[in-house]
Amino acid sequence: MARAPAAKPAAASEASAGSVGRDDVGFLLAKATQRWNELLASRFAAAGYADVRPSYGSILLPLYEEDGLRIGELARRARLSKQTLTDLVRRLERDGLVERRPDPSDARASLIYLTPRSRRFEPVAAATLADLNRLVRARLSSRRLGELKTALRLLMDLE
């Protein structure tokens, strides 16, 4: 009688050291992010904001929390380099979502403010994020969602 194959340990599904595959954490994070951004973009377009890119959230979300931030502080909160943030702010200015104003406390600096258009977009963003969060909660228990958020916060601080 033939013996049944031994069950593979759970770790066997992970890529072995030195190999590259679709089970790699970085690949999975990138593909999950890509899908999330596709869903954001399609919902923004359906709401009449096709020009608002998901990447704009790096600027808009901190400004929705506190409007009128300096580039350096906005970069810190967005977790982007000042150079990357400056390029992104230029795109948002072009699309009428933010504006620069002189900093009254320092003539060399400017503050970034939301425009009326970005204020009109805020409820669209909130509804879209609520909808996507409902989809996530339909797939993950509260405990698993909490663990996922904790894990993602830890990964954001990798060095």
CSV table of C-alpha atoms in Angstrom, one decimal:
chain,number,residue,atom,x,y,z
A,1,MET,CA,0.0,0.0,0.0
A,2,ALA,CA,1.4,3.4,-0.9
A,3,ARG,CA,2.0,5.9,1.8
A,4,ALA,CA,0.2,9.2,1.8
A,5,PRO,CA,2.6,12.2,1.2
A,6,ALA,CA,3.6,13.9,4.4
A,7,ALA,CA,1.8,17.1,5.1
A,8,LYS,CA,4.0,20.1,4.3
A,9,PRO,CA,4.7,22.5,7.2
A,10,ALA,CA,2.9,25.8,7.1
A,11,ALA,CA,6.3,27.6,6.5
A,12,ALA,CA,6.8,25.5,3.3
A,13,SER,CA,4.3,27.8,1.5
A,14,GLU,CA,6.7,30.7,2.1
A,15,ALA,CA,9.4,31.4,-0.4
A,16,SER,CA,12.6,29.8,0.6
A,17,ALA,CA,15.7,31.9,1.3
A,18,GLY,CA,17.0,33.5,-1.8
A,19,SER,CA,14.0,32.6,-4.0
A,20,VAL,CA,11.7,35.1,-5.6
A,21,GLY,CA,8.0,34.5,-5.9
A,22,ARG,CA,4.5,35.8,-5.6
A,23,ASP,CA,4.3,34.8,-1.9
A,24,ASP,CA,6.9,37.4,-1.0
A,25,VAL,CA,5.6,39.9,1.5
A,26,GLY,CA,6.7,42.9,-0.6
A,27,PHE,CA,4.9,41.5,-3.7
A,28,LEU,CA,1.8,40.9,-1.7
A,29,LEU,CA,1.9,44.4,-0.1
A,30,ALA,CA,2.4,45.9,-3.5
A,31,LYS,CA,-0.4,44.0,-5.2
A,32,ALA,CA,-2.8,44.7,-2.3
A,33,THR,CA,-1.9,48.4,-2.6
A,34,GLN,CA,-2.3,48.3,-6.3
A,35,ARG,CA,-5.8,46.8,-6.0
A,36,TRP,CA,-6.7,49.3,-3.3
A,37,ASN,CA,-5.7,52.2,-5.5
A,38,GLU,CA,-7.6,50.7,-8.5
A,39,LEU,CA,-10.7,50.6,-6.3
A,40,LEU,CA,-10.1,54.2,-5.1
A,41,ALA,CA,-9.6,55.5,-8.6
A,42,SER,CA,-12.7,53.9,-10.0
A,43,ARG,CA,-14.9,55.2,-7.2
A,44,PHE,CA,-13.4,58.7,-7.5
A,45,ALA,CA,-14.1,58.7,-11.2
A,46,ALA,CA,-17.7,57.5,-10.7
A,47,ALA,CA,-18.2,60.4,-8.3
A,48,GLY,CA,-16.8,62.9,-10.9
A,49,TYR,CA,-13.3,63.2,-9.6
A,50,ALA,CA,-11.4,61.1,-12.2
A,51,ASP,CA,-8.4,63.5,-12.0
A,52,VAL,CA,-7.9,62.8,-8.3
A,53,ARG,CA,-5.3,60.2,-8.0
A,54,PRO,CA,-5.1,57.8,-5.1
A,55,SER,CA,-1.5,59.1,-4.4
A,56,TYR,CA,-3.0,62.5,-3.6
A,57,GLY,CA,-4.2,61.0,-0.3
A,58,SER,CA,-0.7,61.4,1.0
A,59,ILE,CA,-1.2,65.2,0.9
A,60,LEU,CA,-5.0,65.5,1.3
A,61,LEU,CA,-5.4,63.2,4.4
A,62,PRO,CA,-2.9,65.2,6.6
A,63,LEU,CA,-4.5,68.5,5.4
A,64,TYR,CA,-8.0,67.2,6.2
A,65,GLU,CA,-6.7,66.6,9.7
A,66,GLU,CA,-5.0,70.0,9.9
A,67,ASP,CA,-5.0,72.6,7.1
A,68,GLY,CA,-2.2,75.1,6.5
A,69,LEU,CA,0.9,73.0,7.0
A,70,ARG,CA,4.5,73.8,6.0
A,71,ILE,CA,6.1,71.5,3.4
A,72,GLY,CA,8.4,70.0,6.0
A,73,GLU,CA,5.6,69.1,8.4
A,74,LEU,CA,3.4,67.8,5.6
A,75,ALA,CA,6.3,65.6,4.3
A,76,ARG,CA,6.8,64.2,7.8
A,77,ARG,CA,3.1,63.4,8.2
A,78,ALA,CA,2.9,62.0,4.7
A,79,ARG,CA,6.1,60.0,5.3
A,80,LEU,CA,7.6,61.3,2.0
A,81,SER,CA,10.8,63.1,1.2
A,82,LYS,CA,10.5,66.9,0.8
A,83,GLN,CA,11.4,66.5,-2.8
A,84,THR,CA,8.7,63.9,-3.5
A,85,LEU,CA,6.2,65.9,-1.6
A,86,THR,CA,7.0,69.1,-3.4
A,87,ASP,CA,6.5,67.4,-6.8
A,88,LEU,CA,3.2,66.0,-5.5
A,89,VAL,CA,2.0,69.4,-4.2
A,90,ARG,CA,2.7,70.9,-7.6
A,91,ARG,CA,0.4,68.3,-9.2
A,92,LEU,CA,-2.3,69.0,-6.6
A,93,GLU,CA,-2.0,72.7,-7.2
A,94,ARG,CA,-2.3,72.1,-11.0
A,95,ASP,CA,-5.5,70.1,-10.3
A,96,GLY,CA,-6.9,72.8,-8.1
A,97,LEU,CA,-6.8,70.8,-4.9
A,98,VAL,CA,-4.3,72.8,-2.8
A,99,GLU,CA,-2.8,76.3,-2.8
A,100,ARG,CA,0.4,77.8,-1.3
A,101,ARG,CA,0.2,80.9,0.8
A,102,PRO,CA,3.0,82.8,2.5
A,103,ASP,CA,3.7,81.8,6.1
A,104,PRO,CA,2.9,84.9,8.2
A,105,SER,CA,5.5,83.9,10.7
A,106,ASP,CA,8.4,83.3,8.2
A,107,ALA,CA,8.5,85.1,4.9
A,108,ARG,CA,10.8,82.4,3.4
A,109,ALA,CA,8.3,79.6,4.0
A,110,SER,CA,4.9,78.9,2.6
A,111,LEU,CA,1.9,77.0,3.9
A,112,ILE,CA,-0.2,74.5,2.0
A,113,TYR,CA,-4.0,74.9,2.2
A,114,LEU,CA,-6.9,73.0,0.8
A,115,THR,CA,-9.0,74.7,-1.8
A,116,PRO,CA,-12.8,74.7,-2.0
A,117,ARG,CA,-12.6,71.9,-4.6
A,118,SER,CA,-10.7,69.7,-2.2
A,119,ARG,CA,-13.2,70.5,0.5
A,120,ARG,CA,-16.0,69.3,-1.9
A,121,PHE,CA,-14.0,66.2,-2.5
A,122,GLU,CA,-13.6,65.4,1.2
A,123,PRO,CA,-17.0,63.7,1.7
A,124,VAL,CA,-16.4,61.7,-1.5
A,125,ALA,CA,-13.1,60.5,-0.1
A,126,ALA,CA,-14.7,59.7,3.3
A,127,ALA,CA,-17.6,57.7,1.7
A,128,THR,CA,-15.2,55.9,-0.6
A,129,LEU,CA,-12.9,54.9,2.3
A,130,ALA,CA,-15.9,53.9,4.4
A,131,ASP,CA,-17.1,51.7,1.5
A,132,LEU,CA,-13.7,50.0,1.0
A,133,ASN,CA,-13.4,49.5,4.8
A,134,ARG,CA,-16.8,47.8,4.8
A,135,LEU,CA,-15.4,45.4,2.1
A,136,VAL,CA,-12.4,44.7,4.2
A,137,ARG,CA,-14.5,44.1,7.3
A,138,ALA,CA,-16.6,41.6,5.3
A,139,ARG,CA,-13.4,39.6,4.7
A,140,LEU,CA,-11.6,40.0,8.0
A,141,SER,CA,-12.8,39.7,11.5
A,142,SER,CA,-12.3,42.6,13.9
A,143,ARG,CA,-9.4,40.8,15.5
A,144,ARG,CA,-7.6,40.1,12.2
A,145,LEU,CA,-8.2,43.6,11.0
A,146,GLY,CA,-6.7,45.0,14.2
A,147,GLU,CA,-3.7,42.6,13.7
A,148,LEU,CA,-3.3,43.7,10.1
A,149,LYS,CA,-3.3,47.4,11.0
A,150,THR,CA,-0.7,46.7,13.8
A,151,ALA,CA,1.5,44.7,11.4
A,152,LEU,CA,1.3,47.5,8.7
A,153,ARG,CA,2.3,50.1,11.2
A,154,LEU,CA,5.3,48.0,12.2
A,155,LEU,CA,6.2,47.5,8.6
A,156,MET,CA,6.0,51.2,7.9
A,157,ASP,CA,9.0,51.6,10.3
A,158,LEU,CA,11.3,49.0,8.8
A,159,GLU,CA,14.9,50.2,8.4
